Amino acid sequence: MNAPTAPAVRYEPHGYAPDGTPVQRWHLDSGTGTTAAVLTYGGILQHLTVPAADGTRASVVLGLPTAEAYATARGPYLGALVGRYANRLAHGRFPLDGADHTVPANDRGHALHGGPDGFDRRVWRATPVPGPDAAAVRLTLLSPDGDMGFPGTLEVAVTYRLGADHTLTLDYEARTDRPTVVNLTHHAYFDLTAGTHGLSGHTLRVPGVHYLPVDAGAIPVGPPAPVEGTPFDLREPTPLGPRLAPEAVAADPQLAAAGGYDHTWLLDSGPGPDGLRPAAALAALDGSRAMEVWTTEPAVQVYTGNQLDASLTGSDGRPLTRHRAVCLETQHLPDSPNHPEYPSTVLRPGEEFRSRTAYRFPHLSGV
């Protein structure tokens, strides 16, 4: 590894959104070998370059080369900030304080990730965050009352912070002037082998002992189910190749309906002294890289890129194919406003939504 330098932040123009708004690309350099590129369009994490154990540097997230490419790629949410409501709302409807609200449907008759014009398709405002131990940028967005059918004007901020210890931390904040529902997450697709093996070259551990079975529209059905004795038992590091083999997927009705994993695990462990609980651990089978996900959120959605169909070409020149990478979306439970038994996602005036997720790379410990 090269000798550490001071963390650095810079930005440059990076094309235009569909409405002509200029897009910026912000570069975060930890000074210790890890770097990130964040677009103001969609708050997208375009690159996250992490050294391997042998010092080889490559991005571990799927990305597209231009802002225009993201704007035309409807559906995969590559690297984007997602809201107002991450995951699904059944039939695009939810009740709140005795009133019914409707969000435009954009996924099999349901509202996914905030509807067809969610936060992933907005241009955020960016400002650098000075500090001696991290490179950071703060993104802000104002979502007006009635935006995609959601009540209340919502002020949102997300800070990307890349530390000298190689940790990427996302801090989410939101305030409202009327009661509303909020569920924010990040939709990065991780491939720690940097395109050489896809998910067949990874193990995944998710510490939850329960998951949410879903119907054909990916809406939760019934109470959380135990993972024991099912393909959803990932409590120990589990090679993903055999779990995602066609015959294995076809043999389980839940996996067959989704084409792989697209399910929520409940995170059972209590938070540590820093307020974070373990959500997932991903590792390359060749030992080159490892990543831990820690969060304040109660659940994680594991999505194995089942809908990627090679129609998009990534920044690395490789097609984005099925099961090429995995999303580990820390969040509240899907369709919570329609399930009073789930943890509440209601935000009221005078309250503040706060959430943190940290991506740590233990193979770089001490580097």
Tab-separated table of C-alpha atoms in Angstrom:
chain	number	residue	atom	x	y	z
A	1	MET	CA	0.000	0.000	0.000
A	2	ASN	CA	1.098	3.599	-0.607
A	3	ALA	CA	1.825	5.877	2.340
A	4	PRO	CA	-1.352	7.503	3.724
A	5	THR	CA	-2.228	11.031	2.671
A	6	ALA	CA	-4.839	13.470	3.941
A	7	PRO	CA	-8.463	12.696	2.995
A	8	ALA	CA	-9.570	14.732	-0.008
A	9	VAL	CA	-12.846	15.782	-1.658
A	10	ARG	CA	-13.300	17.259	-5.114
A	11	TYR	CA	-16.012	17.436	-7.752
A	12	GLU	CA	-16.416	17.832	-11.487
A	13	PRO	CA	-19.264	18.207	-14.005
A	14	HIS	CA	-20.716	14.869	-15.084
A	15	GLY	CA	-23.429	15.418	-17.671
A	16	TYR	CA	-27.068	16.340	-17.260
A	17	ALA	CA	-30.294	14.976	-15.851
A	18	PRO	CA	-33.208	14.464	-18.293
A	19	ASP	CA	-34.607	17.922	-17.441
A	20	GLY	CA	-31.275	19.564	-18.266
A	21	THR	CA	-30.081	20.051	-14.683
A	22	PRO	CA	-26.289	19.735	-14.473
A	23	VAL	CA	-24.989	16.688	-12.611
A	24	GLN	CA	-21.836	16.683	-10.503
A	25	ARG	CA	-19.552	13.796	-9.658
A	26	TRP	CA	-17.948	14.031	-6.225
A	27	HIS	CA	-14.729	12.142	-5.574
A	28	LEU	CA	-13.948	10.989	-2.027
A	29	ASP	CA	-10.393	9.852	-1.286
A	30	SER	CA	-9.734	8.357	2.132
A	31	GLY	CA	-6.001	8.919	1.744
A	32	THR	CA	-5.409	5.261	2.569
A	33	GLY	CA	-6.285	3.563	-0.726
A	34	THR	CA	-10.076	3.505	-0.770
A	35	THR	CA	-11.961	5.968	-2.967
A	36	ALA	CA	-15.573	6.627	-3.939
A	37	ALA	CA	-17.416	8.563	-6.629
A	38	VAL	CA	-20.883	9.918	-5.843
A	39	LEU	CA	-23.232	11.542	-8.365
A	40	THR	CA	-25.717	14.247	-7.468
A	41	TYR	CA	-28.132	12.465	-9.828
A	42	GLY	CA	-29.914	9.925	-7.642
A	43	GLY	CA	-27.236	10.257	-4.955
A	44	ILE	CA	-25.641	7.386	-6.854
A	45	LEU	CA	-22.502	5.629	-5.646
A	46	GLN	CA	-20.882	5.187	-9.044
A	47	HIS	CA	-17.607	3.672	-7.861
A	48	LEU	CA	-16.237	2.316	-4.591
A	49	THR	CA	-12.632	1.352	-5.101
A	50	VAL	CA	-11.327	-0.992	-2.413
A	51	PRO	CA	-7.859	-2.575	-2.434
A	52	ALA	CA	-7.689	-6.352	-2.387
A	53	ALA	CA	-5.519	-8.177	0.122
A	54	ASP	CA	-2.649	-8.071	-2.388
A	55	GLY	CA	-3.080	-4.327	-2.966
A	56	THR	CA	-4.879	-4.605	-6.316
A	57	ARG	CA	-7.441	-1.796	-6.594
A	58	ALA	CA	-10.837	-2.095	-8.285
A	59	SER	CA	-14.406	-0.924	-7.763
A	60	VAL	CA	-16.586	-3.339	-5.807
A	61	VAL	CA	-19.953	-1.849	-6.859
A	62	LEU	CA	-21.682	-2.009	-10.221
A	63	GLY	CA	-21.812	1.319	-12.021
A	64	LEU	CA	-22.611	2.970	-15.321
A	65	PRO	CA	-20.295	5.373	-17.153
A	66	THR	CA	-22.494	8.500	-17.388
A	67	ALA	CA	-25.386	10.276	-15.705
A	68	GLU	CA	-27.349	9.884	-18.923
A	69	ALA	CA	-26.874	6.106	-18.777
A	70	TYR	CA	-28.395	6.017	-15.300
A	71	ALA	CA	-31.331	8.169	-16.414
A	72	THR	CA	-32.254	5.794	-19.214
A	73	ALA	CA	-31.730	2.602	-17.175
A	74	ARG	CA	-35.213	2.337	-15.704
A	75	GLY	CA	-35.449	-0.235	-12.970
A	76	PRO	CA	-32.178	-1.501	-11.498
A	77	TYR	CA	-31.599	1.467	-9.088
A	78	LEU	CA	-27.856	0.975	-9.536
A	79	GLY	CA	-26.056	2.508	-6.566
A	80	ALA	CA	-28.905	4.943	-5.843
A	81	LEU	CA	-30.389	6.484	-2.731
A	82	VAL	CA	-33.944	5.173	-2.454
A	83	GLY	CA	-37.048	6.865	-0.995
A	84	ARG	CA	-39.466	8.090	0.159
A	85	TYR	CA	-40.388	4.524	0.903
A	86	ALA	CA	-37.819	1.846	0.134
A	87	ASN	CA	-39.091	-1.562	-0.909
A	88	ARG	CA	-42.795	-2.077	-1.632
A	89	LEU	CA	-46.162	-0.669	-0.661
A	90	ALA	CA	-48.947	-3.110	-1.559
A	91	HIS	CA	-51.115	-1.768	-4.391
A	92	GLY	CA	-49.433	1.616	-3.861
A	93	ARG	CA	-51.701	2.376	-0.917
A	94	PHE	CA	-51.268	3.017	2.790
A	95	PRO	CA	-53.363	4.472	5.635
A	96	LEU	CA	-52.145	7.203	7.953
A	97	ASP	CA	-54.135	8.827	10.744
A	98	GLY	CA	-57.435	7.748	9.231
A	99	ALA	CA	-56.672	8.937	5.680
A	100	ASP	CA	-55.731	6.747	2.737
A	101	HIS	CA	-52.818	7.717	0.484
A	102	THR	CA	-51.922	6.408	-2.978
A	103	VAL	CA	-48.474	6.114	-4.576
A	104	PRO	CA	-48.263	5.373	-8.329
A	105	ALA	CA	-47.660	1.680	-8.955
A	106	ASN	CA	-44.464	0.777	-10.805
A	107	ASP	CA	-43.890	-2.913	-9.999
A	108	ARG	CA	-46.525	-5.594	-10.638
A	109	GLY	CA	-49.307	-3.333	-9.419
A	110	HIS	CA	-47.398	-2.178	-6.336
A	111	ALA	CA	-45.309	0.903	-5.506
A	112	LEU	CA	-41.589	0.104	-5.388
A	113	HIS	CA	-38.885	2.359	-3.916
A	114	GLY	CA	-41.074	5.452	-3.730
A	115	GLY	CA	-42.876	5.114	-7.056
A	116	PRO	CA	-41.789	5.778	-10.647
A	117	ASP	CA	-40.199	9.148	-9.812
A	118	GLY	CA	-38.470	8.392	-6.539
A	119	PHE	CA	-35.394	9.898	-4.971
A	120	ASP	CA	-33.185	7.805	-7.264
A	121	ARG	CA	-34.282	10.031	-10.177
A	122	ARG	CA	-33.743	13.419	-8.518
A	123	VAL	CA	-30.746	15.737	-8.566
A	124	TRP	CA	-29.510	16.256	-5.026
A	125	ARG	CA	-27.612	19.287	-3.755
A	126	ALA	CA	-24.073	18.499	-2.554
A	127	THR	CA	-21.727	20.216	-0.111
A	128	PRO	CA	-18.383	18.942	1.196
A	129	VAL	CA	-18.046	18.090	4.883
A	130	PRO	CA	-14.603	19.014	6.222
A	131	GLY	CA	-12.818	16.760	8.684
A	132	PRO	CA	-9.318	15.411	9.345
A	133	ASP	CA	-10.115	11.697	9.344
A	134	ALA	CA	-12.571	11.249	6.471
A	135	ALA	CA	-13.585	12.503	3.045
A	136	ALA	CA	-17.282	13.342	3.126
A	137	VAL	CA	-20.072	14.928	1.113
A	138	ARG	CA	-23.565	15.820	2.309
A	139	LEU	CA	-26.449	15.465	-0.149
A	140	THR	CA	-29.760	17.240	0.484
A	141	LEU	CA	-33.154	17.018	-1.188
A	142	LEU	CA	-36.521	18.723	-0.640
A	143	SER	CA	-39.495	16.474	-1.407
A	144	PRO	CA	-42.691	18.613	-1.577
A	145	ASP	CA	-46.027	17.809	-0.010
A	146	GLY	CA	-47.844	15.303	-2.244
A	147	ASP	CA	-44.669	14.116	-3.972
A	148	MET	CA	-45.552	10.704	-5.460
A	149	GLY	CA	-48.658	10.828	-3.256
A	150	PHE	CA	-46.786	11.043	0.067
A	151	PRO	CA	-48.063	13.659	2.524
A	152	GLY	CA	-45.858	16.365	3.984
A	153	THR	CA	-42.857	18.342	2.808
A	154	LEU	CA	-39.838	16.183	3.587
A	155	GLU	CA	-36.331	17.558	4.059
A	156	VAL	CA	-33.812	14.773	3.468
A	157	ALA	CA	-30.048	14.648	3.926
A	158	VAL	CA	-27.621	11.795	3.353
A	159	THR	CA	-23.923	12.073	4.165
A	160	TYR	CA	-21.392	9.787	2.502
A	161	ARG	CA	-18.282	9.524	4.694
A	162	LEU	CA	-15.195	7.552	3.622
A	163	GLY	CA	-12.850	7.157	6.572
A	164	ALA	CA	-9.134	6.673	6.797
A	165	ASP	CA	-9.967	3.230	8.251
A	166	HIS	CA	-11.535	2.338	4.845
A	167	THR	CA	-15.095	2.404	6.264
A	168	LEU	CA	-17.855	3.913	4.116
A	169	THR	CA	-20.623	5.296	6.334
A	170	LEU	CA	-24.006	6.592	5.192
A	171	ASP	CA	-25.912	8.829	7.596
A	172	TYR	CA	-29.559	9.509	6.751
A	173	GLU	CA	-31.689	12.334	8.176
A	174	ALA	CA	-35.244	13.490	7.458
A	175	ARG	CA	-37.755	15.990	8.834
A	176	THR	CA	-41.375	16.636	7.864
A	177	ASP	CA	-44.027	19.297	8.354
A	178	ARG	CA	-46.914	16.796	8.258
A	179	PRO	CA	-47.235	13.179	9.374
A	180	THR	CA	-45.790	10.914	6.692
A	181	VAL	CA	-44.007	7.578	6.251
A	182	VAL	CA	-40.277	7.283	5.596
A	183	ASN	CA	-38.070	4.327	4.727
A	184	LEU	CA	-34.703	5.176	3.189
A	185	THR	CA	-32.005	2.833	1.924
A	186	HIS	CA	-29.093	2.472	-0.453
A	187	HIS	CA	-29.163	0.244	-3.528
A	188	ALA	CA	-25.507	-0.529	-4.250
A	189	TYR	CA	-24.789	-3.824	-6.019
A	190	PHE	CA	-21.677	-5.370	-4.463
A	191	ASP	CA	-19.243	-7.662	-6.271
A	192	LEU	CA	-16.078	-8.083	-4.220
A	193	THR	CA	-14.407	-9.991	-7.063
A	194	ALA	CA	-14.694	-6.882	-9.264
A	195	GLY	CA	-16.352	-8.695	-12.140
A	196	THR	CA	-14.251	-11.829	-12.270
A	197	HIS	CA	-16.616	-14.350	-10.639
A	198	GLY	CA	-20.006	-12.794	-9.860
A	199	LEU	CA	-21.942	-14.107	-6.880
A	200	SER	CA	-20.672	-17.640	-7.442
A	201	GLY	CA	-17.367	-16.332	-6.118
A	202	HIS	CA	-18.815	-15.151	-2.795
A	203	THR	CA	-20.005	-16.291	0.591
A	204	LEU	CA	-22.758	-14.420	2.407
A	205	ARG	CA	-23.703	-14.385	6.071
A	206	VAL	CA	-26.918	-12.777	7.365
A	207	PRO	CA	-27.383	-13.150	11.140
A	208	GLY	CA	-31.199	-12.995	11.152
A	209	VAL	CA	-33.133	-16.036	12.361
A	210	HIS	CA	-36.369	-14.928	10.661
A	211	TYR	CA	-37.227	-13.709	7.186
A	212	LEU	CA	-40.395	-12.474	5.471
A	213	PRO	CA	-42.005	-14.865	2.968
A	214	VAL	CA	-43.617	-12.968	0.088
A	215	ASP	CA	-46.244	-13.509	-2.566
A	216	ALA	CA	-45.705	-13.370	-6.334
A	217	GLY	CA	-45.646	-9.571	-6.164
A	218	ALA	CA	-42.957	-9.580	-3.441
A	219	ILE	CA	-45.445	-8.382	-0.794
A	220	PRO	CA	-45.019	-9.954	2.681
A	221	VAL	CA	-47.517	-12.665	3.562
A	222	GLY	CA	-48.062	-13.818	7.117
A	223	PRO	CA	-45.689	-13.407	10.061
A	224	PRO	CA	-41.907	-13.712	9.842
A	225	ALA	CA	-40.811	-17.302	9.267
A	226	PRO	CA	-37.800	-19.089	10.780
A	227	VAL	CA	-34.842	-19.535	8.458
A	228	GLU	CA	-33.821	-22.857	9.987
A	229	GLY	CA	-34.106	-25.702	7.537
A	230	THR	CA	-34.637	-23.397	4.551
A	231	PRO	CA	-32.419	-21.838	1.852
A	232	PHE	CA	-32.784	-18.613	3.857
A	233	ASP	CA	-30.561	-19.885	6.647
A	234	LEU	CA	-27.451	-17.780	6.098
A	235	ARG	CA	-26.394	-17.613	9.730
A	236	GLU	CA	-23.013	-19.047	8.770
A	237	PRO	CA	-20.943	-17.910	5.775
A	238	THR	CA	-22.652	-19.656	2.869
A	239	PRO	CA	-21.342	-20.027	-0.706
A	240	LEU	CA	-23.862	-18.309	-2.968
A	241	GLY	CA	-23.088	-20.324	-6.090
A	242	PRO	CA	-24.905	-23.502	-4.987
A	243	ARG	CA	-27.798	-21.491	-3.497
A	244	LEU	CA	-28.339	-19.645	-6.790
A	245	ALA	CA	-27.872	-22.622	-9.103
A	246	PRO	CA	-30.922	-23.011	-11.388
A	247	GLU	CA	-31.957	-26.317	-9.855
A	248	ALA	CA	-31.695	-24.905	-6.303
A	249	VAL	CA	-33.726	-21.822	-7.177
A	250	ALA	CA	-36.390	-23.909	-8.921
A	251	ALA	CA	-36.683	-26.244	-5.933
A	252	ASP	CA	-37.840	-23.543	-3.499
A	253	PRO	CA	-41.105	-21.685	-4.246
A	254	GLN	CA	-39.875	-18.465	-2.636
A	255	LEU	CA	-36.617	-18.439	-4.603
A	256	ALA	CA	-38.325	-19.585	-7.809
A	257	ALA	CA	-40.832	-16.715	-7.748
A	258	ALA	CA	-38.053	-14.131	-7.385
A	259	GLY	CA	-35.372	-15.842	-9.475
A	260	GLY	CA	-33.080	-15.802	-6.449
A	261	TYR	CA	-33.054	-13.886	-3.202
A	262	ASP	CA	-35.233	-10.772	-2.979
A	263	HIS	CA	-36.286	-11.042	0.634
A	264	THR	CA	-36.106	-9.291	3.985
A	265	TRP	CA	-34.261	-10.682	6.994
A	266	LEU	CA	-35.090	-9.378	10.463
A	267	LEU	CA	-31.978	-8.424	12.410
A	268	ASP	CA	-32.353	-9.927	15.854
A	269	SER	CA	-29.217	-8.820	17.661
A	270	GLY	CA	-29.323	-5.686	19.767
A	271	PRO	CA	-27.230	-2.666	18.848
A	272	GLY	CA	-23.664	-2.383	20.071
A	273	PRO	CA	-22.144	0.572	21.938
A	274	ASP	CA	-22.012	2.529	18.669
A	275	GLY	CA	-25.700	1.889	18.015
A	276	LEU	CA	-25.006	-0.467	15.109
A	277	ARG	CA	-25.962	-4.118	14.713
A	278	PRO	CA	-24.504	-6.606	12.211
A	279	ALA	CA	-26.605	-6.930	9.047
A	280	ALA	CA	-24.472	-8.979	6.655
A	281	ALA	CA	-20.973	-10.215	5.882
A	282	LEU	CA	-19.902	-10.743	2.281
A	283	ALA	CA	-16.583	-12.292	1.287
A	284	ALA	CA	-14.809	-13.299	-1.888
A	285	LEU	CA	-14.067	-17.029	-1.953
A	286	ASP	CA	-10.528	-16.318	-3.171
A	287	GLY	CA	-9.799	-14.302	-0.018
A	288	SER	CA	-9.201	-11.082	-1.924
A	289	ARG	CA	-11.801	-8.922	-0.157
A	290	ALA	CA	-14.332	-9.068	2.656
A	291	MET	CA	-17.065	-6.645	3.714
A	292	GLU	CA	-19.244	-6.283	6.795
A	293	VAL	CA	-22.484	-4.284	6.852
A	294	TRP	CA	-23.541	-2.696	10.149
A	295	THR	CA	-26.700	-0.656	10.663
A	296	THR	CA	-29.173	0.976	13.014
A	297	GLU	CA	-32.027	-0.410	10.896
A	298	PRO	CA	-34.148	-3.424	11.972
A	299	ALA	CA	-33.865	-5.382	8.717
A	300	VAL	CA	-31.883	-6.006	5.552
A	301	GLN	CA	-33.231	-6.804	2.093
A	302	VAL	CA	-30.983	-9.205	0.188
A	303	TYR	CA	-31.399	-8.915	-3.577
A	304	THR	CA	-29.184	-11.002	-5.837
A	305	GLY	CA	-29.596	-9.019	-9.062
A	306	ASN	CA	-32.210	-11.407	-10.416
A	307	GLN	CA	-33.528	-8.919	-12.993
A	308	LEU	CA	-30.183	-7.916	-14.478
A	309	ASP	CA	-30.348	-9.218	-18.046
A	310	ALA	CA	-27.098	-8.074	-19.721
A	311	SER	CA	-28.908	-5.190	-21.452
A	312	LEU	CA	-26.681	-2.726	-19.560
A	313	THR	CA	-22.911	-2.467	-19.807
A	314	GLY	CA	-21.109	-1.419	-16.661
A	315	SER	CA	-18.365	1.140	-16.214
A	316	ASP	CA	-15.864	-1.720	-16.405
A	317	GLY	CA	-17.076	-2.674	-19.905
A	318	ARG	CA	-18.702	-5.915	-18.731
A	319	PRO	CA	-22.415	-6.653	-19.205
A	320	LEU	CA	-24.523	-6.553	-16.054
A	321	THR	CA	-25.809	-10.098	-15.917
A	322	ARG	CA	-28.091	-11.995	-13.583
A	323	HIS	CA	-26.530	-12.788	-10.202
A	324	ARG	CA	-23.537	-10.618	-11.031
A	325	ALA	CA	-23.770	-8.785	-7.672
A	326	VAL	CA	-25.821	-8.509	-4.476
A	327	CYS	CA	-27.699	-5.617	-2.854
A	328	LEU	CA	-27.713	-5.501	0.947
A	329	GLU	CA	-30.390	-2.890	1.589
A	330	THR	CA	-30.593	-1.917	5.257
A	331	GLN	CA	-34.092	-0.623	5.967
A	332	HIS	CA	-37.404	-1.014	7.757
A	333	LEU	CA	-39.732	-3.803	6.707
A	334	PRO	CA	-41.534	-3.667	3.357
A	335	ASP	CA	-45.174	-2.558	3.368
A	336	SER	CA	-44.925	-1.571	7.050
A	337	PRO	CA	-47.669	1.102	6.881
A	338	ASN	CA	-50.105	-1.715	6.023
A	339	HIS	CA	-48.857	-3.958	8.849
A	340	PRO	CA	-49.445	-2.438	12.298
A	341	GLU	CA	-47.494	-5.331	13.824
A	342	TYR	CA	-44.284	-4.189	12.068
A	343	PRO	CA	-41.985	-1.468	13.452
A	344	SER	CA	-43.500	1.908	12.592
A	345	THR	CA	-42.160	4.023	9.732
A	346	VAL	CA	-44.319	7.059	10.611
A	347	LEU	CA	-42.495	10.385	10.951
A	348	ARG	CA	-44.274	13.337	12.550
A	349	PRO	CA	-43.513	17.067	12.767
A	350	GLY	CA	-40.957	17.791	15.476
A	351	GLU	CA	-39.425	14.330	15.114
A	352	GLU	CA	-36.229	13.528	13.239
A	353	PHE	CA	-35.572	10.402	11.207
A	354	ARG	CA	-31.980	9.241	11.669
A	355	SER	CA	-30.326	6.119	10.364
A	356	ARG	CA	-26.758	4.935	9.850
A	357	THR	CA	-25.229	2.121	7.825
A	358	ALA	CA	-21.504	1.358	7.735
A	359	TYR	CA	-19.630	-0.789	5.224
A	360	ARG	CA	-16.410	-2.116	6.723
A	361	PHE	CA	-13.628	-4.043	5.003
A	362	PRO	CA	-11.973	-6.303	7.583
A	363	HIS	CA	-9.343	-7.615	5.152
A	364	LEU	CA	-7.817	-4.135	5.332
A	365	SER	CA	-7.626	-4.026	9.126
A	366	GLY	CA	-4.349	-2.532	10.190
A	367	VAL	CA	-3.483	-1.409	6.647
